[in-house]
Short mmCIF file of C-alpha atoms in Angstrom, two decimals:
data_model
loop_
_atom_site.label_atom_id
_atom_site.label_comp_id
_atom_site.label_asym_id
_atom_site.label_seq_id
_atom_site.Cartn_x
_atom_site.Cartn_y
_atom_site.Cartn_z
CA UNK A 1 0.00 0.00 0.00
CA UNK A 2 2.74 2.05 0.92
CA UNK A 3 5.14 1.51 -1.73
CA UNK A 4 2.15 2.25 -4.60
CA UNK A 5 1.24 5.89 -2.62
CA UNK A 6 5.03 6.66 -3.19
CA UNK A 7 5.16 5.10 -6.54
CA UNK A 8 2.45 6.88 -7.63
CA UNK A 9 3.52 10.19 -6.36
CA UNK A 10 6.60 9.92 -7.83
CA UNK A 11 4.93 9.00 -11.19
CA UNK A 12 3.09 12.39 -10.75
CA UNK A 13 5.78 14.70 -10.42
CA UNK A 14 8.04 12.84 -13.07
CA UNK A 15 5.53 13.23 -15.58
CA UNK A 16 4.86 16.34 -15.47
CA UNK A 17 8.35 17.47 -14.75
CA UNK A 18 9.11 15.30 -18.18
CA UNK A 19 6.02 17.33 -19.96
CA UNK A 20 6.64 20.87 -18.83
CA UNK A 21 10.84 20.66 -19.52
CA UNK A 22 10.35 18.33 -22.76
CA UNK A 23 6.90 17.75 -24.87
CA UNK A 24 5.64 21.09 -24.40
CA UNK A 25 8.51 22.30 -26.56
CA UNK A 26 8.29 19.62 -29.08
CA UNK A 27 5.73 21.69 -31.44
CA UNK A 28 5.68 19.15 -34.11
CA UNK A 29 4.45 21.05 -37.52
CA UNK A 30 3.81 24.04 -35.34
CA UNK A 31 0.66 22.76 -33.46
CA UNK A 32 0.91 19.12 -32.05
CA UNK A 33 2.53 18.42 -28.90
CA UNK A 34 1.76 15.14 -27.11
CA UNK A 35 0.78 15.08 -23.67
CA UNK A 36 2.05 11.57 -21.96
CA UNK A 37 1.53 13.28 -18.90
CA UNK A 38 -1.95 11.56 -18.92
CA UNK A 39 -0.14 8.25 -18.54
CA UNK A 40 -0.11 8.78 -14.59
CA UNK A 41 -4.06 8.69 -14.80
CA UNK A 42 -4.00 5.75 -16.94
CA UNK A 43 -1.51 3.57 -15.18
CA UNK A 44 -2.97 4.29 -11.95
CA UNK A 45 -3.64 1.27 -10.10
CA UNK A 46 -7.08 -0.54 -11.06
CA UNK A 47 -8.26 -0.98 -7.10
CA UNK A 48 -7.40 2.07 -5.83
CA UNK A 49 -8.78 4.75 -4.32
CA UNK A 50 -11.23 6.43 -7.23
CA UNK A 51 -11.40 8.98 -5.02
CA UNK A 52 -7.94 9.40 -4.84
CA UNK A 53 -7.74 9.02 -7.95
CA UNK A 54 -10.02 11.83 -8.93
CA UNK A 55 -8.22 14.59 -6.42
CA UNK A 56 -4.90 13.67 -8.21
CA UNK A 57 -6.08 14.07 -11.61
CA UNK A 58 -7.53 17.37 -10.98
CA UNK A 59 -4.44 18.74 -9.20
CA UNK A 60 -2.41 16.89 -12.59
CA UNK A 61 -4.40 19.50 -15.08
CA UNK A 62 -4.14 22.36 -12.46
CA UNK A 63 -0.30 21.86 -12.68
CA UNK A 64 -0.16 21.64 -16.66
CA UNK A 65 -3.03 24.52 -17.01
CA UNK A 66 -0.35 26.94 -14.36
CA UNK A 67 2.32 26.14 -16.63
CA UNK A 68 0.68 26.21 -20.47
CA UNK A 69 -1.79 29.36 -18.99
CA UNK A 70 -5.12 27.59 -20.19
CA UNK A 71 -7.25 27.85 -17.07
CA UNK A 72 -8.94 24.92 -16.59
CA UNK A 73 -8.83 23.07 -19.38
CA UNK A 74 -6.36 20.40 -18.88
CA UNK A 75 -8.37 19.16 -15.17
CA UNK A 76 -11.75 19.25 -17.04
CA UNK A 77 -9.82 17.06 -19.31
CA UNK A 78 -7.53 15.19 -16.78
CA UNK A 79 -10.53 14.95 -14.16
CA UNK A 80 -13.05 13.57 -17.19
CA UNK A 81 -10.69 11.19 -18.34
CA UNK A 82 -10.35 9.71 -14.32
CA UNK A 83 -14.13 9.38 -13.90
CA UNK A 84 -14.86 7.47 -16.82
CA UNK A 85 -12.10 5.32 -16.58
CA UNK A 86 -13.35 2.42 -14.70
CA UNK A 87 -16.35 2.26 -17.89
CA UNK A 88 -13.44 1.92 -20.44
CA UNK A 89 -11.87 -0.91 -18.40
CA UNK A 90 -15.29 -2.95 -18.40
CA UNK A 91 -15.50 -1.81 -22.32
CA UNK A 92 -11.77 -3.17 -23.26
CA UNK A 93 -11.58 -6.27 -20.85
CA UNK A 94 -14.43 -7.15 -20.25
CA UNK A 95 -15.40 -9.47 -18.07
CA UNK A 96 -11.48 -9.77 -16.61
CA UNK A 97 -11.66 -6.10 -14.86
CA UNK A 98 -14.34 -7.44 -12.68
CA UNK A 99 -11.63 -9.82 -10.70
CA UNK A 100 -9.49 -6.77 -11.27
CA UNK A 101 -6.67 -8.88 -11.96
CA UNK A 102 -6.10 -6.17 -15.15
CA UNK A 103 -1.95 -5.44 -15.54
CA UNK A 104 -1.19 -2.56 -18.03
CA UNK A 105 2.02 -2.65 -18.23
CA UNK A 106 2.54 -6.29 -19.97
CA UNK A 107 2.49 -7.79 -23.52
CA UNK A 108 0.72 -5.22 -25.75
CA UNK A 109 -2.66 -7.08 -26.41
CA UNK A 110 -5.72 -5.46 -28.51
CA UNK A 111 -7.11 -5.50 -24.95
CA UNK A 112 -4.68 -3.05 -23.71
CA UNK A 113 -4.25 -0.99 -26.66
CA UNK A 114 -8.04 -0.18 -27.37
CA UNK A 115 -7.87 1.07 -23.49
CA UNK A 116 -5.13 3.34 -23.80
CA UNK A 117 -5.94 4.60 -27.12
CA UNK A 118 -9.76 5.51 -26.01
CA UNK A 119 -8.34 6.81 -22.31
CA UNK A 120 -5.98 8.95 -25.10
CA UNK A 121 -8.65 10.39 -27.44
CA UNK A 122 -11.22 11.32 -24.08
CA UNK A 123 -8.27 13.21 -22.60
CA UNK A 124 -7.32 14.96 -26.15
CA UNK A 125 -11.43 15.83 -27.42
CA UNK A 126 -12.09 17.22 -24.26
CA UNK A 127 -8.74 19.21 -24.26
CA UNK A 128 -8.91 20.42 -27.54
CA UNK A 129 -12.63 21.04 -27.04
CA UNK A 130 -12.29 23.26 -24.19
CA UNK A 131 -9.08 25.12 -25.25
CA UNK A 132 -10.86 26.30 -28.64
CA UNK A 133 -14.91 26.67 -27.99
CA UNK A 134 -15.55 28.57 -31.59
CA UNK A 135 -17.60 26.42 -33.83
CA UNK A 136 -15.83 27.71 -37.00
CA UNK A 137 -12.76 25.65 -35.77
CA UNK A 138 -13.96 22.57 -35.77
CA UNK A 139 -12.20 20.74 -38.55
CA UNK A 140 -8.83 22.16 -36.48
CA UNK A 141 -10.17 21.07 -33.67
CA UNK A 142 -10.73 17.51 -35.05
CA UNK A 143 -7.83 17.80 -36.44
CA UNK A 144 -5.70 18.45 -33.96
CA UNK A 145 -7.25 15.83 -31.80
CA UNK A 146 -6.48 13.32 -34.68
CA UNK A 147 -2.82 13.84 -34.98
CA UNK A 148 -1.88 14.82 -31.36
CA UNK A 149 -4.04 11.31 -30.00
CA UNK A 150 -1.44 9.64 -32.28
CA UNK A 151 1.41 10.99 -31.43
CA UNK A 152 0.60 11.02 -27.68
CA UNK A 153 -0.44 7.16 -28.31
CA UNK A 154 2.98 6.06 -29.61
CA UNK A 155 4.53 7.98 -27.00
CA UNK A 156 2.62 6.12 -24.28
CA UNK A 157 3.44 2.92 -25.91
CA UNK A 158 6.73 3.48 -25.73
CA UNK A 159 7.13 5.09 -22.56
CA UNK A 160 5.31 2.56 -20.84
CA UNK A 161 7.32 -0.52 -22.41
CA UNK A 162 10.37 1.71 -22.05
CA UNK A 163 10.27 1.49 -18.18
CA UNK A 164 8.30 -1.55 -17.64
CA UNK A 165 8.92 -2.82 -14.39
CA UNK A 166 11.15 -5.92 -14.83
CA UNK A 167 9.02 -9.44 -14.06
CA UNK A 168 10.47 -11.07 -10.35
CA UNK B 1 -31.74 12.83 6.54
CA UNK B 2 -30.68 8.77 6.66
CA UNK B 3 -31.46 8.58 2.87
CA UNK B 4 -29.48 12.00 2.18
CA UNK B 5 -26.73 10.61 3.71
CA UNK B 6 -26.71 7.40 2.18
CA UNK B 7 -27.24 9.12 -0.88
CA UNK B 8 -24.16 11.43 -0.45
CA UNK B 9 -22.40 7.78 0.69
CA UNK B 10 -23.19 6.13 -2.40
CA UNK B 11 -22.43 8.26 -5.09
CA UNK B 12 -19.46 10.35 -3.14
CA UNK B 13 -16.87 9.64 -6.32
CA UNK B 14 -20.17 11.13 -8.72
CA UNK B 15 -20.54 14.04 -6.53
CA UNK B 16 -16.83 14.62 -6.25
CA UNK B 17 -16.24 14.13 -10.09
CA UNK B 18 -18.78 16.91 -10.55
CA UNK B 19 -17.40 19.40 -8.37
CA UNK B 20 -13.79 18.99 -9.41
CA UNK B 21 -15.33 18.91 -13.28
CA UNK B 22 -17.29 21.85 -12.37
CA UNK B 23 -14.24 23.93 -10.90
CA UNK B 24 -12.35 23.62 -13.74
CA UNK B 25 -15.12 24.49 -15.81
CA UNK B 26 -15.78 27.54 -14.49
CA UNK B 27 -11.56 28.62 -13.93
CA UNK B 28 -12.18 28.05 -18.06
CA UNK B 29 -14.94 30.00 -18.26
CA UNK B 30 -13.17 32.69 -16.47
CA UNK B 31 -10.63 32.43 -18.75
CA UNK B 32 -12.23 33.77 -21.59
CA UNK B 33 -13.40 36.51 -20.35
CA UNK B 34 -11.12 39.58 -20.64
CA UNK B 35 -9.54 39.58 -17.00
CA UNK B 36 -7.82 35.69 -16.39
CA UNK B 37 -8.40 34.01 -13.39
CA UNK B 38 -5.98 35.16 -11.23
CA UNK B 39 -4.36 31.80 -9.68
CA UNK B 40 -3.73 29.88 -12.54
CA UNK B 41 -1.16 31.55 -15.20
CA UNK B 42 2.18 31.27 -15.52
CA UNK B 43 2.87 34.33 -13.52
CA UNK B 44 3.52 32.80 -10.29
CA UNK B 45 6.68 31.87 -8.25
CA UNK B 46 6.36 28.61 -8.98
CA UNK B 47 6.01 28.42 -12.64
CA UNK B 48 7.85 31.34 -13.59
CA UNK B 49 10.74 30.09 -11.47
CA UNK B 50 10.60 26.32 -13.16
CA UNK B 51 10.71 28.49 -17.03
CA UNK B 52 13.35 30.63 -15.80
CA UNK B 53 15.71 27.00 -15.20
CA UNK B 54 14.51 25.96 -18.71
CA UNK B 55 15.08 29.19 -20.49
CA UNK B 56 18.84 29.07 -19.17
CA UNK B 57 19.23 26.38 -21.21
CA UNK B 58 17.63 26.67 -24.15
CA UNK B 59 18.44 30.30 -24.50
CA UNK B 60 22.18 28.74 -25.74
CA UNK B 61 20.36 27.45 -29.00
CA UNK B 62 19.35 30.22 -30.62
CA UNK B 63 22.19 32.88 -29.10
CA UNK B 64 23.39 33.52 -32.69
CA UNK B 65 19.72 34.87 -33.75
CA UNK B 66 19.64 36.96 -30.95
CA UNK B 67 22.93 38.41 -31.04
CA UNK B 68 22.49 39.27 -34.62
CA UNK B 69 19.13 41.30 -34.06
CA UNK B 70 21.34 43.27 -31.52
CA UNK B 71 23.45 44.05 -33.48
CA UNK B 72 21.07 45.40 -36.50
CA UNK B 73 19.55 47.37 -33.59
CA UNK B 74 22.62 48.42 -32.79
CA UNK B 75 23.94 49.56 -35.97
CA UNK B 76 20.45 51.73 -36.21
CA UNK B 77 21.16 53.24 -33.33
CA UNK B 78 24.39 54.15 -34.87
CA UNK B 79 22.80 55.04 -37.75
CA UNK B 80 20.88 58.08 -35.73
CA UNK B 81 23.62 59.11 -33.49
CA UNK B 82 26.57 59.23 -36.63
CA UNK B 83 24.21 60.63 -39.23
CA UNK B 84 24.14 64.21 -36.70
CA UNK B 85 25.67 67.19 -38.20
CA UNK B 86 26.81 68.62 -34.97
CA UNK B 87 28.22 66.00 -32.15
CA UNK B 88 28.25 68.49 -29.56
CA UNK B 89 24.57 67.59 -29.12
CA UNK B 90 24.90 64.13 -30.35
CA UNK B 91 23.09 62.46 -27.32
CA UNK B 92 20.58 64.80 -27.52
CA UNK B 93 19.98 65.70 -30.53
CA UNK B 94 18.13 61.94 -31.53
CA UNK B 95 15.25 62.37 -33.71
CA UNK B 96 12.28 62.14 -31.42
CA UNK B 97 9.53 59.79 -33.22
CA UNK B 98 6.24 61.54 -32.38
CA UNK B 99 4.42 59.77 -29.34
CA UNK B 100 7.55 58.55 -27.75
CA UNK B 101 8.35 61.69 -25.65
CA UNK B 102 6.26 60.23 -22.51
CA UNK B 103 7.41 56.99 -22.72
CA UNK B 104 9.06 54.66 -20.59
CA UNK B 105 10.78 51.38 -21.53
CA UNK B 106 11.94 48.42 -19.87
CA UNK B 107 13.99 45.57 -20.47
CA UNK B 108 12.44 42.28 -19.94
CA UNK B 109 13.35 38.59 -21.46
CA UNK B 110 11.16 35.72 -22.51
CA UNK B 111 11.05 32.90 -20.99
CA UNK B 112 8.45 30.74 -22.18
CA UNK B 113 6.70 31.44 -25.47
CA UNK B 114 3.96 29.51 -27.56
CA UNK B 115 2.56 29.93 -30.88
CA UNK B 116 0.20 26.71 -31.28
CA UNK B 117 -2.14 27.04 -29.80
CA UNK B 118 -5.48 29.79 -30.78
CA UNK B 119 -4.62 31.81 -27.30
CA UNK B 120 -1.16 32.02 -27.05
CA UNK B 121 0.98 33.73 -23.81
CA UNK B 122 4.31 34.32 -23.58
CA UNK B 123 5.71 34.74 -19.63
CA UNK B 124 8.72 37.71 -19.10
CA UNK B 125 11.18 37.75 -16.49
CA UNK B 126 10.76 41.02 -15.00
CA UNK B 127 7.21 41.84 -13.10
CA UNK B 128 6.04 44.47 -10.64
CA UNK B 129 9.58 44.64 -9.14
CA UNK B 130 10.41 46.00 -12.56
CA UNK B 131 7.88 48.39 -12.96
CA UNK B 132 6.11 46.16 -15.40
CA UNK B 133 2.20 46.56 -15.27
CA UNK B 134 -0.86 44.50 -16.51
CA UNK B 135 -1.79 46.67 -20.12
CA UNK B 136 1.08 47.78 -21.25
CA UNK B 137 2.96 47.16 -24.65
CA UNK B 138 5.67 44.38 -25.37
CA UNK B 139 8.30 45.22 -28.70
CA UNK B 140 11.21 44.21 -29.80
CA UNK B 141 13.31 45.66 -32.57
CA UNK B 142 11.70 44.10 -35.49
CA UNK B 143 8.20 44.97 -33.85
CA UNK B 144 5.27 43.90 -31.82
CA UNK B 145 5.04 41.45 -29.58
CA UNK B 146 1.67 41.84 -27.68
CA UNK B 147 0.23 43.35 -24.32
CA UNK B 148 0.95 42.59 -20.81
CA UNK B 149 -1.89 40.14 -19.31
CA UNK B 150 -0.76 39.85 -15.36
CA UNK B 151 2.29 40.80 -13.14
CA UNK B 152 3.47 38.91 -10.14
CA UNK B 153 6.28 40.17 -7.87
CA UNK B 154 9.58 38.93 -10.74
CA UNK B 155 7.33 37.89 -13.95
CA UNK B 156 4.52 38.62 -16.08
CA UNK B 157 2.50 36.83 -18.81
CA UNK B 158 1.81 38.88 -22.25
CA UNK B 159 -1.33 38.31 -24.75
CA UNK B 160 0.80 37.60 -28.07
CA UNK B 161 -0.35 39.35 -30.94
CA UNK B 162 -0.79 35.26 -32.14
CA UNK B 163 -3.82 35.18 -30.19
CA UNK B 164 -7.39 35.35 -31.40
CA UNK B 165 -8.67 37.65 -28.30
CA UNK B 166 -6.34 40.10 -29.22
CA UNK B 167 -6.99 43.22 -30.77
CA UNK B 168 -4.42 45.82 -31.63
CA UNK B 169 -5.05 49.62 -33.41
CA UNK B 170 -3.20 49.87 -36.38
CA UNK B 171 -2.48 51.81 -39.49
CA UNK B 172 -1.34 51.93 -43.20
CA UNK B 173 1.92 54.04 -43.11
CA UNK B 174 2.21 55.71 -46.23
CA UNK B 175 -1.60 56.56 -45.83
CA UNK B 176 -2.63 56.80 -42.35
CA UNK B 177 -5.62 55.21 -42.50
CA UNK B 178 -7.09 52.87 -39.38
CA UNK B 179 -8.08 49.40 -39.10
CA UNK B 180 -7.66 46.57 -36.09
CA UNK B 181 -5.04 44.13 -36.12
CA UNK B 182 -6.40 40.93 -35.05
CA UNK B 183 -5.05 37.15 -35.85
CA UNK B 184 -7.24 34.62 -37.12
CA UNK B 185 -5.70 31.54 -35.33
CA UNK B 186 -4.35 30.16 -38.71
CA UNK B 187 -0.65 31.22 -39.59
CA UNK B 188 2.14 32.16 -37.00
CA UNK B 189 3.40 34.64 -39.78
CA UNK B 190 0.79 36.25 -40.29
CA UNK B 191 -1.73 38.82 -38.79
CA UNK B 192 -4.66 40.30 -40.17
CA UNK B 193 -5.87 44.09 -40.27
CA UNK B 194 -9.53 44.70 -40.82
CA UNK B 195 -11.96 47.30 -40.99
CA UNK B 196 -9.84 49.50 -43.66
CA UNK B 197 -12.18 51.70 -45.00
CA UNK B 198 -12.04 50.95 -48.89
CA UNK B 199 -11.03 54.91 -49.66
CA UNK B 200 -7.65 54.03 -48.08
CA UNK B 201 -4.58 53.00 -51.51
CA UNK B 202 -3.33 49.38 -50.56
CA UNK B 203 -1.06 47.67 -52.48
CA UNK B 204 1.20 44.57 -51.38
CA UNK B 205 3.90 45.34 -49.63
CA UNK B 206 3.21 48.36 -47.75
CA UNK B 207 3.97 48.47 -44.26
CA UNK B 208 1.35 48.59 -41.54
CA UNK B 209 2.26 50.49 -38.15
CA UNK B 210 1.02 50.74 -34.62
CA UNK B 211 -1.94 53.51 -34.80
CA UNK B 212 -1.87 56.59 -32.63
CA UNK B 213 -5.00 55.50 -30.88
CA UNK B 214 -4.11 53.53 -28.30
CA UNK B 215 -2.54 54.45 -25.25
CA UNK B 216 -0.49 51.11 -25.25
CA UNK B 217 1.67 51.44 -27.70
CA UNK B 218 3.35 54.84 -29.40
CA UNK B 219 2.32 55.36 -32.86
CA UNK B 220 5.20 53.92 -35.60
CA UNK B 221 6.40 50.57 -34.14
CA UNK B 222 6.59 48.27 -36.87
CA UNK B 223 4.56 45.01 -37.15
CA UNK B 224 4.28 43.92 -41.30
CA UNK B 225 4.12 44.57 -44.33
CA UNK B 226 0.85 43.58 -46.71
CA UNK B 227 1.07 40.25 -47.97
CA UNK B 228 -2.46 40.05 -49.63
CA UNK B 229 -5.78 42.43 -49.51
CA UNK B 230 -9.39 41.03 -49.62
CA UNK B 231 -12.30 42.56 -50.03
CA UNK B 232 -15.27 42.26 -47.83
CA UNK B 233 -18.24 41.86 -50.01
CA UNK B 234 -21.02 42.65 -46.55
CA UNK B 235 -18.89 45.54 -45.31
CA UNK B 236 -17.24 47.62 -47.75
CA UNK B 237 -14.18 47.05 -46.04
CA UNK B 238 -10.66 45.61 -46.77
CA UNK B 239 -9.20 42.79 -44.72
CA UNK B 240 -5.49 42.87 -44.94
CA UNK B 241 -3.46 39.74 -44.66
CA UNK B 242 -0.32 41.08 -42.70
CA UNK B 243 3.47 39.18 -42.66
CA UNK B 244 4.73 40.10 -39.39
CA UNK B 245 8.25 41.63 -39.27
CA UNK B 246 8.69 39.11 -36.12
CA UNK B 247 9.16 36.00 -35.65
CA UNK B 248 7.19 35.34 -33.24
CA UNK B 249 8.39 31.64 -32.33
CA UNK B 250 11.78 33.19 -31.71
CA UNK B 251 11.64 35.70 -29.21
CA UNK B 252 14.60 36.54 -26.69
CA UNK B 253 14.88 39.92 -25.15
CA UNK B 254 12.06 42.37 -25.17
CA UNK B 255 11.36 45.60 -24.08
CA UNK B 256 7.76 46.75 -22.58
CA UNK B 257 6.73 50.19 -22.71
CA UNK B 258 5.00 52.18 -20.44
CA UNK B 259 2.72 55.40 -21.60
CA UNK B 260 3.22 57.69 -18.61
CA UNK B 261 0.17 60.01 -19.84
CA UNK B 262 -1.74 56.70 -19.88
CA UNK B 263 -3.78 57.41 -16.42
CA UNK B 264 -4.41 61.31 -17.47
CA UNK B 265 -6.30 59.98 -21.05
CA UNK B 266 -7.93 57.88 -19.10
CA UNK B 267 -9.14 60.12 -16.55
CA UNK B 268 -10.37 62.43 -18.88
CA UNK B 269 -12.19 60.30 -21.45
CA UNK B 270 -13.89 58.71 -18.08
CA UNK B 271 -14.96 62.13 -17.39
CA UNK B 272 -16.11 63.11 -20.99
CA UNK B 273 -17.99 59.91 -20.81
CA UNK B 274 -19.72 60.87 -17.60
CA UNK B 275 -20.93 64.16 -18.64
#
């Protein structure tokens, strides 16, 4: 129990130390930049606290919206993302999330990847929603949240399988 | 009470998504509107502090820019001060632009900057402790930068000119005629000037100025030259596409202006409204 609180909290600030100093400055074609901060909210254990859960997420986007100066739009996103992600676990495993024996970070299975790629697009509609509320840009914003969900999903991928905790 | 309690019980991660959901909502929602929420921006101690690390590195990669639009400013300067027939009076004797007698400036430096997003904000070292106040003008040599948003003690945050909330007076130079700079959230190059009355001569490549109608910025400063002029069929009036003189995604030092007769126009167009 113990060791997860400080894993987790370590998770938080590494992330978004790793966003703010690196992938906010990536500006790929001028306008994407991933945001695998959202990878503490997805690899956040599967029985704990939702509560918990939901408090960190919201302090997560509070963070990234002090540093990128976009109010509140990355916790709308951040806490959105945390509250519905219990329903994407029952939609990508299934039955197997009920016995909660559910491990992210192992082989990459369709399983796994339709969870992080729909935790990934939530996050990035909502975002980009928020951040530009003009109808008249909504082929940008669809657009946006096309091509930064993919990069952001390749750098999850990789991140995640880059640091996998080794097996025993 | 039992069943409000239970109530409360059972759906406490509901009720808690919806008031964290609904506080962020509503710090966007402030957002928008024309003075930011005051808590989060990038003004702060903390932030500022954490950009001011990363700008002392990556203010190494593009020192050969920067250096080299000193030293065009420089040699401008230089220009003025060598081009005086009598150098008795050389320091004084610089050719006043009109509007910049009661002027202050100050020297401030970027330290975070972005462009891609449709509300962008660059943060300044330099704040309150400066003399840097919310509304006034940011420059640099080549032009405009935008408008000071907040102040805390050692930084402040500045509405880029690349931001669609932004609206800056601005004129033709060669015929002084008045239109709004605004940006349409499309190109980082490029601005746009509307309302130009159709009377005014435009032709591609003129320049486009700061107007004298704002107490912000002095008339003159640079910002771009006329790429391409449409005409609005509803209106009768010419939207300008504008190239910027600036490069707006490389910014280093800047300097923000203060109108020292700002509080006196104020006070008396206040009091000519009243009447």
């Amino acid at each position: 129990m113990n060791s997860t609180f400080i894993t987790n909290s370590l998770r938080f600030v590494v992330l978004l130390a790793i966003q703010v100093v690196i992938f906010n400055n990536i500006d790929f074609l001028g306008f994407i930049n991933p945001y695998p901060y959202i990878l503490f909210i997805i690899l956040y254990p599967v029985n704990g606290s939702k509560a918990g859960l939901l408090v960190a997420s919201f302090f997560l986007g509070l963070v990234m919206d002090m540093f990128s100066n976009s109010g509140g739009v990355h916790a709308a996103a951040c806490v959105t993302l945390a509250y519905f992600r219990p329903t994407f676990f029952k939609f990508s495993f299934g039955v197997s999330y009920e016995y909660q024996t559910v491990k992210i970070t192992d082989k990459l299975t369709p399983e796994r990847f339709s969870f992080i790629l729909i935790a990934v697009v939530t996050h990035h509609l909502v975002l980009y929603l928020l951040e530009i509320f003009r109808f008249n840009f909504i082929w940008d914003i669809l657009l946006r949240t096309l091509l930064s969900t993919i990069f952001t999903l390749l750098l999850c991928i990789i991140i995640i399988y880059l640091i996998k905790p080794s097996k025993r | 009470m039992q069943q409000i309690f239970n109530f409360i019980l059972k759906n406490s991660n509901r009720l808690l998504f919806l008031l964290l959901l609904g506080i962020s909502l509503s710090l966007t929602i402030q957002s928008h509107s024309y003075h930011r929420s005051r808590y989060i921006s990038s003004a702060n101690v903390f932030t500022g502090f954490v950009y001011e690390k990363i700008n002392n590195v990556k203010e190494y990669l593009n020192l050969r820019e920067q250096n080299n639009q000193l030293a065009n400013e420089n040699a401008q300067l230089k220009k003025l001060l060598f081009n005086n027939t009598d150098s008795l009076t050389a320091g004084s004797a610089l050719p006043k632009p009109s509007g910049i007698e009661n002027v202050k400036v100050y020297n401030a430096k970027v330290i975070n900057n972005t462009f891609n997003s449709k509300e962008n904000y660059l943060t300044l070292l330099g704040g309150q402790q400066d003399g840097i106040k919310p509304d006034m003008g940011v420059v640099n040599s080549l032009g405009v930068v935008g408008i000071i948003e907040k102040t805390s003690s050692s930084y402040s945050t500045v509405q880029s000119i690349l931001n669609v909330k932004s609206q800056i007076n601005a004129k033709i130079k060669k015929s002084n005629h008045f239109g709004s700079l605004i940006w349409n959230g499309k190109n980082v190059g490029f601005a746009q000037l509307i309302d130009v009355p159709r009377l005014a001569s435009v032709r591609k490549g003129d320049t486009i100025v700061t107007g004298g109608r704002s107490e912000i910025f002095p008339e003159n400063i640079p910002i771009g030259t006329i790429d391409k002029v449409y005409i609005d069929k509803a209106t009768n009036y010419y939207t300008l596409n504008v190239r910027l003189f600036n490069d707006m995604t490389n910014l280093g030092h800047v300097y923000v202006i203060e109108n020292l007769k700002k509080q006196e126009i104020q006070k008396l167009e206040e009091e000519t409204k009243n009447e």
